[in-house]
PDB file of C-alpha atoms and ligand atoms in Angstrom:
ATOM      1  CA  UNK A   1       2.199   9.153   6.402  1.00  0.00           C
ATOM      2  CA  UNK A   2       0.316  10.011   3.798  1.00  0.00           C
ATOM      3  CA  UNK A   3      -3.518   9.481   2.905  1.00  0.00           C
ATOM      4  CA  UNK A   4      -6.328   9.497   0.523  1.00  0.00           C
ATOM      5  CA  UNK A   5     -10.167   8.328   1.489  1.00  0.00           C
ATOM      6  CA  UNK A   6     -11.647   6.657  -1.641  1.00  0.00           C
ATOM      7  CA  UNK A   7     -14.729   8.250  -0.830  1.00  0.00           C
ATOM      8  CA  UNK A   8     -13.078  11.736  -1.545  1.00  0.00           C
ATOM      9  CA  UNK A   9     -12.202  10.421  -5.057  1.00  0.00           C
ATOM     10  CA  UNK A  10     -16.046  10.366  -5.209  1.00  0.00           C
ATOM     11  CA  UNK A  11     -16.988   6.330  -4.887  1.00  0.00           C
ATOM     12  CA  UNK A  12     -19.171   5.418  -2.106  1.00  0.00           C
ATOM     13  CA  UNK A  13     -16.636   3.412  -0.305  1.00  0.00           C
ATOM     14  CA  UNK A  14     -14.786   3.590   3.037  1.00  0.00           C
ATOM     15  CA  UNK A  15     -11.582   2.379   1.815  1.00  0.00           C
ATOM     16  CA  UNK A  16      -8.874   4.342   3.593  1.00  0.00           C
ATOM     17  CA  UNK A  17      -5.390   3.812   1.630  1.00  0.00           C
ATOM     18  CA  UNK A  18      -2.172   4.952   3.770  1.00  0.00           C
ATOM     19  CA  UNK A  19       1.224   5.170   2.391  1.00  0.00           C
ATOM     20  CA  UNK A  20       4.826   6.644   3.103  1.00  0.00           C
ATOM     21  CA  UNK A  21       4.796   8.970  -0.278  1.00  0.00           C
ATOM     22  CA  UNK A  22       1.765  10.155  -2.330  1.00  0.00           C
ATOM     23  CA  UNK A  23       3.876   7.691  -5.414  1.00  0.00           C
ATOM     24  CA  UNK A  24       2.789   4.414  -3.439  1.00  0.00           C
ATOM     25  CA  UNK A  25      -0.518   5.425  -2.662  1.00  0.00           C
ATOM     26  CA  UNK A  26      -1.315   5.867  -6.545  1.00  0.00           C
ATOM     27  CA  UNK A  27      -0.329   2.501  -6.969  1.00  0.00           C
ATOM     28  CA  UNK A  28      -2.396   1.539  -3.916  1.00  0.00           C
ATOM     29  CA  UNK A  29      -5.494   3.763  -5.478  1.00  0.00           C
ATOM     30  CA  UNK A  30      -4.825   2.145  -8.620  1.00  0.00           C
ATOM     31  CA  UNK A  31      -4.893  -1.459  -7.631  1.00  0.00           C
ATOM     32  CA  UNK A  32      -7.912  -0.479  -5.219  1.00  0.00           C
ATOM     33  CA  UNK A  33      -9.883   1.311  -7.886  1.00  0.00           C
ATOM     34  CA  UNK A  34      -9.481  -1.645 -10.620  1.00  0.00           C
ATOM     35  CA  UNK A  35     -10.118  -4.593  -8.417  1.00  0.00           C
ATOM     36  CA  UNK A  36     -12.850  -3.028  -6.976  1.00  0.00           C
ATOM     37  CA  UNK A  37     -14.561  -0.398  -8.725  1.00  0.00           C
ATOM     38  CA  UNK A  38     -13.583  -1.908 -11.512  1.00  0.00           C
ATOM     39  CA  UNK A  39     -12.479   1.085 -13.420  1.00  0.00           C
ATOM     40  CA  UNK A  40      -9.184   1.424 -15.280  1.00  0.00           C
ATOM     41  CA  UNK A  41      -7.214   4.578 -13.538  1.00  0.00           C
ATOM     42  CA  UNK A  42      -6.587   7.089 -16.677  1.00  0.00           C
ATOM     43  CA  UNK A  43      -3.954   9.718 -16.363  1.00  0.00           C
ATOM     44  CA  UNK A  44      -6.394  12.321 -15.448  1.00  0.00           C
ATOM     45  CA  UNK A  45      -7.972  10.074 -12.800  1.00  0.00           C
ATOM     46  CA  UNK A  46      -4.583  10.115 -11.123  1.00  0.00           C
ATOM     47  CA  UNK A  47      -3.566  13.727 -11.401  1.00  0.00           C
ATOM     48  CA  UNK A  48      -7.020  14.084  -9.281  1.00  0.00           C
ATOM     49  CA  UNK A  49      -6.555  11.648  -7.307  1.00  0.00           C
ATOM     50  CA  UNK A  50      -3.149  13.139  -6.151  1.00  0.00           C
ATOM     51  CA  UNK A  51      -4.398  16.410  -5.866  1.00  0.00           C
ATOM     52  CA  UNK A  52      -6.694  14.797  -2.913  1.00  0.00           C
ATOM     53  CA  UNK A  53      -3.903  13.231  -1.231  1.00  0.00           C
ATOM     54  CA  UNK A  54      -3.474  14.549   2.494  1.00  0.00           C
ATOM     55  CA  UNK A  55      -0.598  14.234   5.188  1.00  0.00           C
ATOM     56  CA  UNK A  56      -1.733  12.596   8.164  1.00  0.00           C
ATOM     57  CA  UNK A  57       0.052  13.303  11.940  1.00  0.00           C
ATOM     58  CA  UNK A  58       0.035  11.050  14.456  1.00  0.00           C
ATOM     59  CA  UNK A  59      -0.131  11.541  17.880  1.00  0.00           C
ATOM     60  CA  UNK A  60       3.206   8.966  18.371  1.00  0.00           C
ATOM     61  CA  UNK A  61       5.293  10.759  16.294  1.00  0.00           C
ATOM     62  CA  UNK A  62       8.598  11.549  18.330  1.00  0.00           C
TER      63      UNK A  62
HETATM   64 ZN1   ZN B   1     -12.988   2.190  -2.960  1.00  0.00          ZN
END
């Protein structure tokens, strides 16, 4: 799984967004970050915002 803390994107927030691949969490952050920041995602906003995407292990995996 993959994961991104909005608060590392800098808003003080404790939204944790978790996807499969670092594509569906942009359109996680993105959905996130309009409805409730309410600020539209630019290009740049999403290249850093992917560079702060991490991989997250589980304990369960096989
Ligand atoms: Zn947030």
């Amino acid at each position: 799984m993959k994961i991104l803390r909005c608060c590392d994107a800098g808003f003080d927030c404790d939204h944790v967004i978790r996807a499969a691949s670092e594509e569906d969490i942009l359109w996680e952050v993105v959905d996130h970050v309009q409805d409730v920041h309410h600020i539209e995602v630019t290009v740049e906003m999403a290249e850093q915002v992917e560079g702060l995407i991490q991989e997250e292990w589980t304990n369960d995996e096989p």
